Amino acid sequence: MLSEKFYEVLKNEGVVSIVSWGTGEPHIVNTWNSYLVVTPDERILIPAYAMRRTEKNLLENNKLKMALGSKNVIGYNDYQGTGFVIEGTGKYLESGSEFEMMKEKFSFLTRVLEVTVTSAKQML
């Protein structure tokens, strides 16, 4: 589901916006492209230090959306830059082998946000 262009974007730094919503207003948090780790089955693992509101929202409604991109990757029609909107479900990991692997890479994390991708659309 995740294209080669998506993986190319991840190799270039850029901001990642994560949108969650429970019963209230949508909530946005940000991280960096370089913090995303994609598993062989294409789940996205994200180190989380704070993100408490996101966690609360996902307990009420496990759906989320992410937007990410890089101006360094050529998009459609030779456009300078491209981005993706990812839709999926999220949950937090606090233990296990994937948590430990992420903790080695990102010592600051307290939890790992696991995103199961249901849609990945290139926008530019």
Coordinates of C-alpha atoms in Angstrom, one line a residue:
M1 CA 0.0 0.0 0.0
L2 CA 2.9 2.4 0.7
S3 CA 4.6 3.4 -2.5
E4 CA 8.3 3.9 -3.3
K5 CA 7.6 7.6 -3.4
F6 CA 6.3 7.5 0.2
Y7 CA 9.6 5.8 1.3
E8 CA 11.6 8.4 -0.6
V9 CA 9.7 11.1 1.3
L10 CA 10.7 9.4 4.6
K11 CA 14.4 9.6 3.6
N12 CA 14.0 13.4 3.6
E13 CA 13.2 15.5 6.7
G14 CA 9.9 17.1 6.9
V15 CA 7.1 17.6 9.4
V16 CA 4.4 15.0 10.1
S17 CA 1.0 16.2 11.3
I18 CA -1.1 13.6 13.1
V19 CA -4.9 14.4 13.5
S20 CA -7.0 12.5 16.0
W21 CA -10.5 13.2 17.3
G22 CA -12.6 11.7 20.1
T23 CA -15.9 13.2 21.0
G24 CA -14.6 16.8 20.9
E25 CA -12.6 19.0 18.5
P26 CA -9.9 17.4 16.3
H27 CA -6.4 17.5 17.8
I28 CA -3.1 17.9 15.9
V29 CA 0.4 16.9 17.0
N30 CA 3.5 17.0 15.0
T31 CA 6.6 14.8 14.6
W32 CA 9.4 14.4 12.0
N33 CA 9.7 12.1 8.9
S34 CA 12.9 10.7 10.3
Y35 CA 11.0 9.4 13.4
L36 CA 8.7 7.2 11.4
V37 CA 9.6 3.5 11.3
V38 CA 7.7 1.3 8.8
T39 CA 7.4 -2.4 9.7
P40 CA 7.6 -5.1 7.0
D41 CA 3.8 -5.4 7.1
E42 CA 3.6 -1.6 6.6
R43 CA 2.4 -0.5 10.0
I44 CA 4.0 2.9 11.0
L45 CA 5.7 3.2 14.4
I46 CA 6.1 6.6 15.9
P47 CA 8.0 7.4 19.1
A48 CA 5.7 9.3 21.5
Y49 CA 6.9 11.3 24.5
A50 CA 3.8 13.5 25.2
M51 CA 0.9 13.0 22.8
R52 CA -1.4 12.4 25.7
R53 CA -4.4 14.1 24.1
T54 CA -3.9 11.9 21.0
E55 CA -3.8 8.8 23.2
K56 CA -7.1 9.9 24.9
N57 CA -8.7 10.5 21.5
L58 CA -7.6 7.1 20.2
L59 CA -9.2 5.4 23.2
E60 CA -12.5 7.0 22.2
N61 CA -12.1 6.7 18.4
N62 CA -9.1 4.8 17.0
K63 CA -9.1 6.5 13.6
L64 CA -6.5 9.1 12.7
K65 CA -5.1 11.0 9.7
M66 CA -1.5 12.0 9.0
A67 CA 0.0 14.4 6.5
L68 CA 3.7 14.4 5.6
G69 CA 5.9 15.5 2.8
S70 CA 9.2 16.9 1.6
K71 CA 10.0 19.6 -0.8
N72 CA 13.1 17.6 -1.8
V73 CA 11.1 14.8 -3.5
I74 CA 9.7 15.4 -7.0
G75 CA 6.0 14.9 -7.1
Y76 CA 3.4 14.7 -9.9
N77 CA 4.2 16.6 -13.2
D78 CA 7.7 17.3 -12.0
Y79 CA 6.4 19.4 -9.1
Q80 CA 9.1 20.3 -6.6
G81 CA 7.9 18.5 -3.6
T82 CA 5.3 15.9 -2.7
G83 CA 3.2 14.8 0.2
F84 CA 0.9 12.1 1.4
V85 CA -2.2 11.9 3.5
I86 CA -2.3 8.6 5.5
E87 CA -5.5 7.3 7.0
G88 CA -5.6 4.5 9.5
T89 CA -6.1 3.3 13.1
G90 CA -3.8 3.9 16.0
K91 CA -3.0 2.5 19.3
Y92 CA -0.1 2.9 21.8
L93 CA 2.5 0.3 22.6
E94 CA 4.1 0.3 26.1
S95 CA 6.0 -3.0 25.9
G96 CA 7.0 -5.8 23.6
S97 CA 9.7 -6.3 21.0
E98 CA 8.7 -3.4 18.8
F99 CA 8.6 -1.0 21.8
E100 CA 12.1 -2.1 22.8
M101 CA 13.4 -1.7 19.2
M102 CA 12.0 1.8 19.1
K103 CA 13.3 2.7 22.5
E104 CA 16.8 1.8 21.3
K105 CA 16.4 4.2 18.4
F106 CA 14.6 7.0 20.3
S107 CA 15.6 7.0 23.9
F108 CA 13.2 9.8 24.8
L109 CA 10.0 7.9 24.1
T110 CA 7.6 6.8 26.7
R111 CA 5.3 4.9 24.4
V112 CA 5.0 4.0 20.7
L113 CA 2.2 5.1 18.5
E114 CA 1.4 2.2 16.1
V115 CA -0.5 3.2 13.0
T116 CA -2.2 0.6 10.9
V117 CA -2.5 2.2 7.4
T118 CA -5.9 1.9 5.6
S119 CA -5.2 4.5 2.9
A120 CA -2.1 6.3 1.6
K121 CA -2.7 9.0 -1.0
Q122 CA -0.1 11.0 -2.7
M123 CA -1.3 14.7 -2.9
L124 CA 1.2 16.5 -5.0

